[in-house]
CSV table of C-alpha atoms in Angstrom, one decimal:
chain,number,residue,atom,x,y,z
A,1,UNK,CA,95.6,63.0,72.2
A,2,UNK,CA,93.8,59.8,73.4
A,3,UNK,CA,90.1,60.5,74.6
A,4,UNK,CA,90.3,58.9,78.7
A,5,UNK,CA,87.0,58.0,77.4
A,6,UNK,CA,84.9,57.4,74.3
A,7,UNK,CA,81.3,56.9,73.5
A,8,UNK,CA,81.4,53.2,73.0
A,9,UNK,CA,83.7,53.2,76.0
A,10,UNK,CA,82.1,51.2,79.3
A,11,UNK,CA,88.0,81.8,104.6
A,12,UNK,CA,89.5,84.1,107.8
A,13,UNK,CA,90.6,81.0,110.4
A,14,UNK,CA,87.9,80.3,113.0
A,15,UNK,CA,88.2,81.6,116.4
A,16,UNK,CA,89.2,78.6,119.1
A,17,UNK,CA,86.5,77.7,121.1
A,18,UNK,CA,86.7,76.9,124.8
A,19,UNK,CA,83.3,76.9,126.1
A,20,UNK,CA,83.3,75.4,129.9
A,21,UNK,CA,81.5,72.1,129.9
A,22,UNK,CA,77.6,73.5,131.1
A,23,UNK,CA,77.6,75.3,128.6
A,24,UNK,CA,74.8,75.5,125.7
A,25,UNK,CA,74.2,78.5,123.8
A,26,UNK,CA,74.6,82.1,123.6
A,27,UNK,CA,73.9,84.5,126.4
A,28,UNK,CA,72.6,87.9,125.6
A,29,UNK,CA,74.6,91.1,126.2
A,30,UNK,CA,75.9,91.9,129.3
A,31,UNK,CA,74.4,95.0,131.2
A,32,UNK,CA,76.9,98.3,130.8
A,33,UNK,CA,77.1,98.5,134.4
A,34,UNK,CA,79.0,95.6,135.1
A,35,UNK,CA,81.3,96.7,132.5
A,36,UNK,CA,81.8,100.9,133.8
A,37,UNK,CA,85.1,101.3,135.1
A,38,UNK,CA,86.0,101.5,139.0
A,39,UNK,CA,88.7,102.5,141.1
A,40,UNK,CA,91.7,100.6,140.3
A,41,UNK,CA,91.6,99.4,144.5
A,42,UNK,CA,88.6,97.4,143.0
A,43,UNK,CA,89.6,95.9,140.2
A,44,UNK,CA,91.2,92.6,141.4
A,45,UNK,CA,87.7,92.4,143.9
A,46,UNK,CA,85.2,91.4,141.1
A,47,UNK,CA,82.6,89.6,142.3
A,48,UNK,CA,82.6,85.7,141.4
A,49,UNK,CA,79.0,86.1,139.5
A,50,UNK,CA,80.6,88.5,137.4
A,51,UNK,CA,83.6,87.0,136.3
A,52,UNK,CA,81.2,84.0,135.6
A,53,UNK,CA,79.3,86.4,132.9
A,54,UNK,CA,82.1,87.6,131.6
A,55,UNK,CA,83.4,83.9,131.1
A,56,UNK,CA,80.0,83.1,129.4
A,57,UNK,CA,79.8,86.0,126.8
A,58,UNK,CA,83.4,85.2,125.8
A,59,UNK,CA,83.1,81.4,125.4
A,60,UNK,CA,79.3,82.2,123.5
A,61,UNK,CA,81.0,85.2,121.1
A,62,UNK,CA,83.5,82.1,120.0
A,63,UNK,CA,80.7,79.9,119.7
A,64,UNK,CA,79.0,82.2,117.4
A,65,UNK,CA,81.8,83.4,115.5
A,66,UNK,CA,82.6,79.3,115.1
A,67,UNK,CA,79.5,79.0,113.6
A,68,UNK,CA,79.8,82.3,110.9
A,69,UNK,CA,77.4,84.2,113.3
A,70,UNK,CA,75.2,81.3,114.3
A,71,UNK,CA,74.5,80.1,117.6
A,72,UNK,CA,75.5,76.0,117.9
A,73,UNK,CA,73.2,73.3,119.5
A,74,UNK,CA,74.6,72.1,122.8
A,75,UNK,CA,75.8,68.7,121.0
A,76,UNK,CA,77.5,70.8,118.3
A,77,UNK,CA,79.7,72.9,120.7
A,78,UNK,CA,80.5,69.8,123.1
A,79,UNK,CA,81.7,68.1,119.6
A,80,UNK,CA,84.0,71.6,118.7
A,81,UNK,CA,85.4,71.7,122.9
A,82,UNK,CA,86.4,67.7,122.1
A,83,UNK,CA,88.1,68.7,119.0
A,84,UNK,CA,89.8,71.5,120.5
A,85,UNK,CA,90.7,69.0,124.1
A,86,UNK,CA,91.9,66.4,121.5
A,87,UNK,CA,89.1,64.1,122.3
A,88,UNK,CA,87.9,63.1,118.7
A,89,UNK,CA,89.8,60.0,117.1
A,90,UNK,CA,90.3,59.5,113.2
A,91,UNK,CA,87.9,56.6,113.6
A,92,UNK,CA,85.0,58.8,114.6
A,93,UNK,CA,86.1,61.9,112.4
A,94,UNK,CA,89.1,62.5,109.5
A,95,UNK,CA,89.4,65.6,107.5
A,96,UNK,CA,91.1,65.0,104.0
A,97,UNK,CA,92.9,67.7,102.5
A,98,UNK,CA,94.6,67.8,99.2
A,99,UNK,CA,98.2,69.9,99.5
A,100,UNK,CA,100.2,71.0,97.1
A,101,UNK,CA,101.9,73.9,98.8
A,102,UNK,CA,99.1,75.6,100.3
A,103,UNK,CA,99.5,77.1,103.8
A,104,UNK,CA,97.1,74.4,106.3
A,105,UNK,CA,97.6,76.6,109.6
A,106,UNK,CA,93.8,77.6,109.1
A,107,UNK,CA,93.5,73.9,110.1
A,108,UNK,CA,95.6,73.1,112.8
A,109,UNK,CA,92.7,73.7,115.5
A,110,UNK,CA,91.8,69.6,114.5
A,111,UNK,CA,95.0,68.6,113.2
A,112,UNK,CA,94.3,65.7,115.4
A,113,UNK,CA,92.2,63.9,112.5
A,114,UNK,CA,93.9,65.9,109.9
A,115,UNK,CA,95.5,63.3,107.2
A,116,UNK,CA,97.4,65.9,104.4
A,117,UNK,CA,97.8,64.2,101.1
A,118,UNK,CA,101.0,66.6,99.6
A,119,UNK,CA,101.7,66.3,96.3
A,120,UNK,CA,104.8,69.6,96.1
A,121,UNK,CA,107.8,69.3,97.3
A,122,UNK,CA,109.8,68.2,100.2
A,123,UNK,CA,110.0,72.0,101.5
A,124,UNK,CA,106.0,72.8,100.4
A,125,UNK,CA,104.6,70.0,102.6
A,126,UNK,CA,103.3,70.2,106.1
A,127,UNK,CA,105.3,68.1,108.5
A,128,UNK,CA,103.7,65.0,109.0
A,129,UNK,CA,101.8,65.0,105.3
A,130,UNK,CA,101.8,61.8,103.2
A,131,UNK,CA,103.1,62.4,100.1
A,132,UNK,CA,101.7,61.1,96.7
A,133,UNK,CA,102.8,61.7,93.2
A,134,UNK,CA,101.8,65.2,91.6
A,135,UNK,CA,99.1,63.6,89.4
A,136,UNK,CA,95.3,63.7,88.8
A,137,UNK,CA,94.6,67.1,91.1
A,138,UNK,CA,92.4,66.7,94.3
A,139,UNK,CA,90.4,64.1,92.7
A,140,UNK,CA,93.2,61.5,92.6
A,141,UNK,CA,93.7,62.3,96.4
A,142,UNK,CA,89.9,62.0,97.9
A,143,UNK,CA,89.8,58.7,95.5
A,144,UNK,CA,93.4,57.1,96.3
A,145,UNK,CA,92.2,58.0,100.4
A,146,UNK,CA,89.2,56.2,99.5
A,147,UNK,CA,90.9,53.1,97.8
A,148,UNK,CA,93.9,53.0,100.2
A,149,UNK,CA,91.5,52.9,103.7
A,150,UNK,CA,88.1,51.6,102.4
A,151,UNK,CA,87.9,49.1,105.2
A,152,UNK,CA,89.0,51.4,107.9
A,153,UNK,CA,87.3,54.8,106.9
A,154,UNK,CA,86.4,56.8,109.7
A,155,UNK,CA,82.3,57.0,110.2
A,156,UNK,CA,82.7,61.0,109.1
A,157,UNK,CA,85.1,62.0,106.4
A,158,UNK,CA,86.0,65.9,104.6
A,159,UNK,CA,87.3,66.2,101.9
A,160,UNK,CA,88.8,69.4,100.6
A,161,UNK,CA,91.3,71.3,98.8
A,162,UNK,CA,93.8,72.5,101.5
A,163,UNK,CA,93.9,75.7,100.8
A,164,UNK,CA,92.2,78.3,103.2
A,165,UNK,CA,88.4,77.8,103.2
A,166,UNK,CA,87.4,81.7,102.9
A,167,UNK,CA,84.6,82.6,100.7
A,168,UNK,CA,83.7,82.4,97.1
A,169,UNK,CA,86.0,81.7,94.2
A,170,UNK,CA,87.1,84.1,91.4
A,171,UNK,CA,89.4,82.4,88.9
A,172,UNK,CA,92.7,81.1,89.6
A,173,UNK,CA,94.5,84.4,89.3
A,174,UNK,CA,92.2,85.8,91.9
A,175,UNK,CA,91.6,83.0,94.4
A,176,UNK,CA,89.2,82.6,96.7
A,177,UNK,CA,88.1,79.3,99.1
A,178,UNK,CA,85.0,77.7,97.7
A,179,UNK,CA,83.2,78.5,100.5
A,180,UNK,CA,79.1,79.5,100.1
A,181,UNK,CA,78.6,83.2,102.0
A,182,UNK,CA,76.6,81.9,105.6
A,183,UNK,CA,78.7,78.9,105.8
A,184,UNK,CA,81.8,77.4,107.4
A,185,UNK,CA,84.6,75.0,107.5
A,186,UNK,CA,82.8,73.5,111.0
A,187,UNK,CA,79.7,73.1,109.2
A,188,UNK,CA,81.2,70.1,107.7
A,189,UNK,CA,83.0,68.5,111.1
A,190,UNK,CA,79.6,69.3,112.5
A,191,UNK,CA,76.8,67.4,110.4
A,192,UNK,CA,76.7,64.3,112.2
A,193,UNK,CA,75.7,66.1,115.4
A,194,UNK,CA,72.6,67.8,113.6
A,195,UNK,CA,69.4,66.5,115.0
A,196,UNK,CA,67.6,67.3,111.4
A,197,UNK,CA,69.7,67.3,108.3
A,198,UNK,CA,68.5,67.0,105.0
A,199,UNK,CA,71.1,64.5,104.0
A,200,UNK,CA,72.1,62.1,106.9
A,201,UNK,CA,75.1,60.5,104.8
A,202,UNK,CA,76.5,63.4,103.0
A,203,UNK,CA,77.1,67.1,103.3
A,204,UNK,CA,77.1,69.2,100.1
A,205,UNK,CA,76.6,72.4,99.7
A,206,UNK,CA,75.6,73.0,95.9
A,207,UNK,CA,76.7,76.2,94.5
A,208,UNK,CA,76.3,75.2,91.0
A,209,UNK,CA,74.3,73.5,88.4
A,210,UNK,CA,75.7,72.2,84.8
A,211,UNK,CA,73.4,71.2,81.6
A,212,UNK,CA,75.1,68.6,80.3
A,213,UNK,CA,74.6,68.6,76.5
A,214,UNK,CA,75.2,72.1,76.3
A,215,UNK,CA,77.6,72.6,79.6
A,216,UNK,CA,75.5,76.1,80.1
A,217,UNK,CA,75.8,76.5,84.3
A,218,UNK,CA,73.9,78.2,86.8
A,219,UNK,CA,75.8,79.9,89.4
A,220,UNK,CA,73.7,80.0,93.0
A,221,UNK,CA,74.0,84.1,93.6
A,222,UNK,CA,75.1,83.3,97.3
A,223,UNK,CA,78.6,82.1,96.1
A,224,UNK,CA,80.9,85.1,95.0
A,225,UNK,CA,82.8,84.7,92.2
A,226,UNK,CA,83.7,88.8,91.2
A,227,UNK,CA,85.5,91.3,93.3
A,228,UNK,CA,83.1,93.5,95.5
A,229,UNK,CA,80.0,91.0,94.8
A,230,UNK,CA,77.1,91.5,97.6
A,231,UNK,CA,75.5,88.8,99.1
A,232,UNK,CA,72.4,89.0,101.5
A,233,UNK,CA,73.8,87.9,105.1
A,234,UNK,CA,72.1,84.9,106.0
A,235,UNK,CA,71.3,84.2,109.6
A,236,UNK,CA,71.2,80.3,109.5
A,237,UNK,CA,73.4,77.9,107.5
A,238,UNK,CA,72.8,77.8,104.1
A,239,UNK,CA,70.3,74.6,102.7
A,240,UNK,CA,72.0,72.1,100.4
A,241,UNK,CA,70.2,74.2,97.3
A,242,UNK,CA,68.4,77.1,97.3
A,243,UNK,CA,64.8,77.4,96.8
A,244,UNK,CA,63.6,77.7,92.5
A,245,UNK,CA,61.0,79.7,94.1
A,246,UNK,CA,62.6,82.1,96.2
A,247,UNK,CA,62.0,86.3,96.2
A,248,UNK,CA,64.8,87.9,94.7
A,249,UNK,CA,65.2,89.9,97.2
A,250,UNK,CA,65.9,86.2,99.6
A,251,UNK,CA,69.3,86.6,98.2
A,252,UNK,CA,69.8,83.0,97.7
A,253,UNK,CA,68.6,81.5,94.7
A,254,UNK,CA,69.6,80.1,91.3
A,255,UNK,CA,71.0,82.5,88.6
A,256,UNK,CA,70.2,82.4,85.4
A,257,UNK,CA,72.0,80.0,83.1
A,258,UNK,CA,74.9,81.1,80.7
A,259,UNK,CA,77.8,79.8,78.4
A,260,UNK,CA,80.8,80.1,80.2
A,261,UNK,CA,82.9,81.1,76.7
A,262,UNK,CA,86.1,79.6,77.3
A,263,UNK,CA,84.5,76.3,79.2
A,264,UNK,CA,83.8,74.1,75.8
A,265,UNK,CA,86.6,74.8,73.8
A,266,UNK,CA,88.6,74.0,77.1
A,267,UNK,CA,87.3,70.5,78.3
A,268,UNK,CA,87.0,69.5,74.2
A,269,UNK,CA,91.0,70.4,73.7
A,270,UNK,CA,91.5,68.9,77.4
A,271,UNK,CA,89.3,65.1,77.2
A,272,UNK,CA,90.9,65.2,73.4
A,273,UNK,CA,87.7,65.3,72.2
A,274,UNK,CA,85.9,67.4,68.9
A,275,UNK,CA,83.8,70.4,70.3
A,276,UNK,CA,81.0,69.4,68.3
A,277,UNK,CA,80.7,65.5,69.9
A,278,UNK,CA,81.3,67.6,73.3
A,279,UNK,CA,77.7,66.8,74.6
A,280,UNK,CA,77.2,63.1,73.8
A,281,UNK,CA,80.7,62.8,75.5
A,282,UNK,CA,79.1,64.3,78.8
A,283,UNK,CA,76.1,61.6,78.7
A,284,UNK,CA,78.4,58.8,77.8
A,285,UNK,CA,80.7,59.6,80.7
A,286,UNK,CA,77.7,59.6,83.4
A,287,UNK,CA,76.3,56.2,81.6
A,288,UNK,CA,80.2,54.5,81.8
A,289,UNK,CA,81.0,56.0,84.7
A,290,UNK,CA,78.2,57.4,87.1
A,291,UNK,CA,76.4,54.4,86.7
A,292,UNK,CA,73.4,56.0,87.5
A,293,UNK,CA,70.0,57.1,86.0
A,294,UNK,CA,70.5,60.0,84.3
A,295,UNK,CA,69.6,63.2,86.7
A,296,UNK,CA,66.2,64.8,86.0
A,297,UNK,CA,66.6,67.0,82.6
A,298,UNK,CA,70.7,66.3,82.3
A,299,UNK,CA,71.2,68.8,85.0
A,300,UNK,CA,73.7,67.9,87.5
A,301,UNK,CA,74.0,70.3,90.6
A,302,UNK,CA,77.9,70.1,92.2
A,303,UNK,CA,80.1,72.2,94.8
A,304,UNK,CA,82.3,74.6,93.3
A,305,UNK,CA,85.6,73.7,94.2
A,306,UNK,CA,85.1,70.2,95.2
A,307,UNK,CA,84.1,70.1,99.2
A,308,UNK,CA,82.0,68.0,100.8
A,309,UNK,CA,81.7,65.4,103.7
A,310,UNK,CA,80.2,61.6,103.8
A,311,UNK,CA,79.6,59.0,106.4
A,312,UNK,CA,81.5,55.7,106.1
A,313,UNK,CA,78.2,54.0,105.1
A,314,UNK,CA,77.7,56.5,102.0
A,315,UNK,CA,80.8,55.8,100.7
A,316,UNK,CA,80.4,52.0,101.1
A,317,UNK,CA,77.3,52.3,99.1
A,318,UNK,CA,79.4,51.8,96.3
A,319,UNK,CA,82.3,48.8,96.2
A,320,UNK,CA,86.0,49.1,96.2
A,321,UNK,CA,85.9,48.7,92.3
A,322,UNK,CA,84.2,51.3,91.4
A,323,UNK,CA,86.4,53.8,92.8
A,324,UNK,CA,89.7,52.0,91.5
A,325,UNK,CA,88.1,52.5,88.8
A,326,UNK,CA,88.0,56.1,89.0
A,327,UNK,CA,91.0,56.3,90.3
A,328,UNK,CA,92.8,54.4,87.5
A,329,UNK,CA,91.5,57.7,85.0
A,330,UNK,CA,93.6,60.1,87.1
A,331,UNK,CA,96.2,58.6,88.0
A,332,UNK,CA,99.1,59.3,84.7
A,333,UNK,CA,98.6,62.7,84.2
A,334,UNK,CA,99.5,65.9,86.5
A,335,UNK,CA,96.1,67.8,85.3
A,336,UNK,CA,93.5,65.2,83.7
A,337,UNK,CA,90.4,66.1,81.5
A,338,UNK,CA,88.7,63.4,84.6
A,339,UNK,CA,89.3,65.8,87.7
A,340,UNK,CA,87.7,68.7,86.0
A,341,UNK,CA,84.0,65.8,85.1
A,342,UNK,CA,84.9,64.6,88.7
A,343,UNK,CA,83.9,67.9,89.9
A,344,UNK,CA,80.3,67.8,88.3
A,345,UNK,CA,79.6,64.6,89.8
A,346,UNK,CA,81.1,63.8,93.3
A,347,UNK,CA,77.7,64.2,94.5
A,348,UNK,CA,76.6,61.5,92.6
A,349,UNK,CA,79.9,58.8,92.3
A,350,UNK,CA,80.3,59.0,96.1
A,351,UNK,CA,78.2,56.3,97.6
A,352,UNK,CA,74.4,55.9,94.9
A,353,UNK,CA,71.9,58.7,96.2
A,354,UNK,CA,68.9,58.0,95.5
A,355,UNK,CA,67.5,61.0,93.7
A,356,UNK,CA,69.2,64.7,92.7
A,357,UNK,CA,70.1,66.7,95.5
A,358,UNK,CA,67.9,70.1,94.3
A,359,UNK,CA,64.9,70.2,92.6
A,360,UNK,CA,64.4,71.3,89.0
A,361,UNK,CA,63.1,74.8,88.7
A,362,UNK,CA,59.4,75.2,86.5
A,363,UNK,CA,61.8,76.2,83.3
A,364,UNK,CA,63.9,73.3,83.4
């Protein structure tokens, strides 16, 4: 087959939040007492402070739970009560998903500024979908979104598979969201309202790390990739990468790296390429194609699975060309040797960061 590049070449759905307007943050328990059970002749004579409290804990459990056990800042929950009034336009927010005939009800609490993207058939798409050809895999979708609307993107844009965002991944077979153990789904509507982010411009949550000469990975030991896996519960959400220097007992650090067997043999047989050129092929891809500086020792960290979330500005970084470009690769073939590099590297091809997002640990 023809190389589409040489080297001379250039979760559970989240609880509906209805917080009333005052309010900011999560209330402790209530006191048993106003809970004990009375006379049914006094049941429909609770006192107003009362039903007030019991308002309160309800609306700041759903906060809580919105948040994967986390309380919200005030400006986080007034942004989840707009989406859920139907306040938020596709100019300020859109969420991109990539259908082919997954179920989308997990995302129908902002279907507002939902656009699906469905590439099955008439009877597997979501009413209201756009559909596109079944070619090039998600990565043909966020690009052709891109391409189609770069001088009306919204200021905040998700992008994701459609499928249900639950947690972890274990193989196709098997299933499983993408999603990193301590996060959520809001997490990515929500970044803009953060008052201290690491990343202004984009959200990514790395879960993985590939070598590229070798294609040896390191899996993050927070992201669950076998049956019955335990994961530390983490009480805030997760950083963009865990720390190279963190106790093993933080539960959230790097693992170590490994050869995934089949992974070579796959993307050589795939790219059409020989398994022993495989390497040089990865740097001459990011030189052609990243158009970037190499990252610090060939290492380039990604999201499992393809999430993440970037301000109209980040993408802009970069002009229209570049992703036609991209777009051009993935755009023949139903499941191209390009969505599977595109994966490595969306970090990096969406808008030009200016340095890796994690830092290299003492042995690399």
């Amino acid at each position: 087959p023809t190389p589409p590049f040489s080297l001379s070449a250039p979760g559970p759905p989240v609880a509906r939040l209805r917080p009333p307007p005052a309010f900011s943050g999560p209330l402790p328990l209530l006191p048993l007492r106003l809970l004990r059970h009375r006379p049914m002749a006094q049941r429909g004579a609770r006192r107003p402070v009362a039903l007030l409290l019991l308002a309160l804990a309800a609306a700041a459990a759903t906060t809580v739970a919105a948040a994967g056990g986390r309380p919200l800042a005030a400006a986080e929950v007034e942004q989840l009560a707009r989406l859920e009034r139907g306040e938020v336009s596709k100019d300020e927010l859109e969420v991109v998903l990539a259908q082919f005939d997954e179920d989308v009800t997990w995302s129908k609490q902002f279907e507002k500024v939902r656009t699906v993207y469905c590439k099955g058939g008439a009877d597997q798409c979501v009413e209201g979908s756009l559909p596109l050809p079944n070619v090039g895999r998600e990565g043909h979708t966020f690009l052709h979104h891109i391409v189609t609307n770069y001088d009306k993107l919204s200021a905040w844009t998700v992008f994701s598979q459609a499928g249900e965002p639950t947690e972890g991944y274990r193989g196709h077979a098997h299933g499983g969201g993408h999603m990193l153990t301590g996060a959520t789904f809001n997490d990515y509507l929500l970044h803009p309202q953060r008052s201290t982010t690491e990343d202004p411009g984009a959200f990514f949550l790395i879960t993985s790390k590939v070598h590229l000469p070798t294609m040896q990975h390191s899996m993050r030991t927070t992201y669950k990739i076998v049956e019955g896996q335990q994961v530390a519960g983490l009480k805030a959400l997760p950083p963009m990468c865990p720390a190279h220097n963190a106790p093993k007992l933080s539960g959230d650090r790097w693992g170590p790296y490994g050869q995934v067997q089949w992974l070579r043999s796959f993307v050589s047989q795939k790219c059409g390429l020989e398994e022993a050129s495989l390497g040089d092929a990865m740097l001459s891809f990011w030189d052609n194609f990243v158009q970037l500086p190499r990252p610090p020792a060939d290492v380039a960290h990604f999201a499992q699975g393809a999430r993440f979330a970037a301000s109209r500005a980040r993408i802009h970084q970069r002009p229209k060309a570049f992703y036609e470009k991209l777009l051009a690769l993935v755009s023949k073939e139903s499941d191209p040797c390009m969505n599977y590099l595109y994966e490595w590297v969306w970090y990096y091809i969406i808008g030009m960061p200016a340095s890796a997002p994690c830092d290299l640990t003492p042995h690399e």
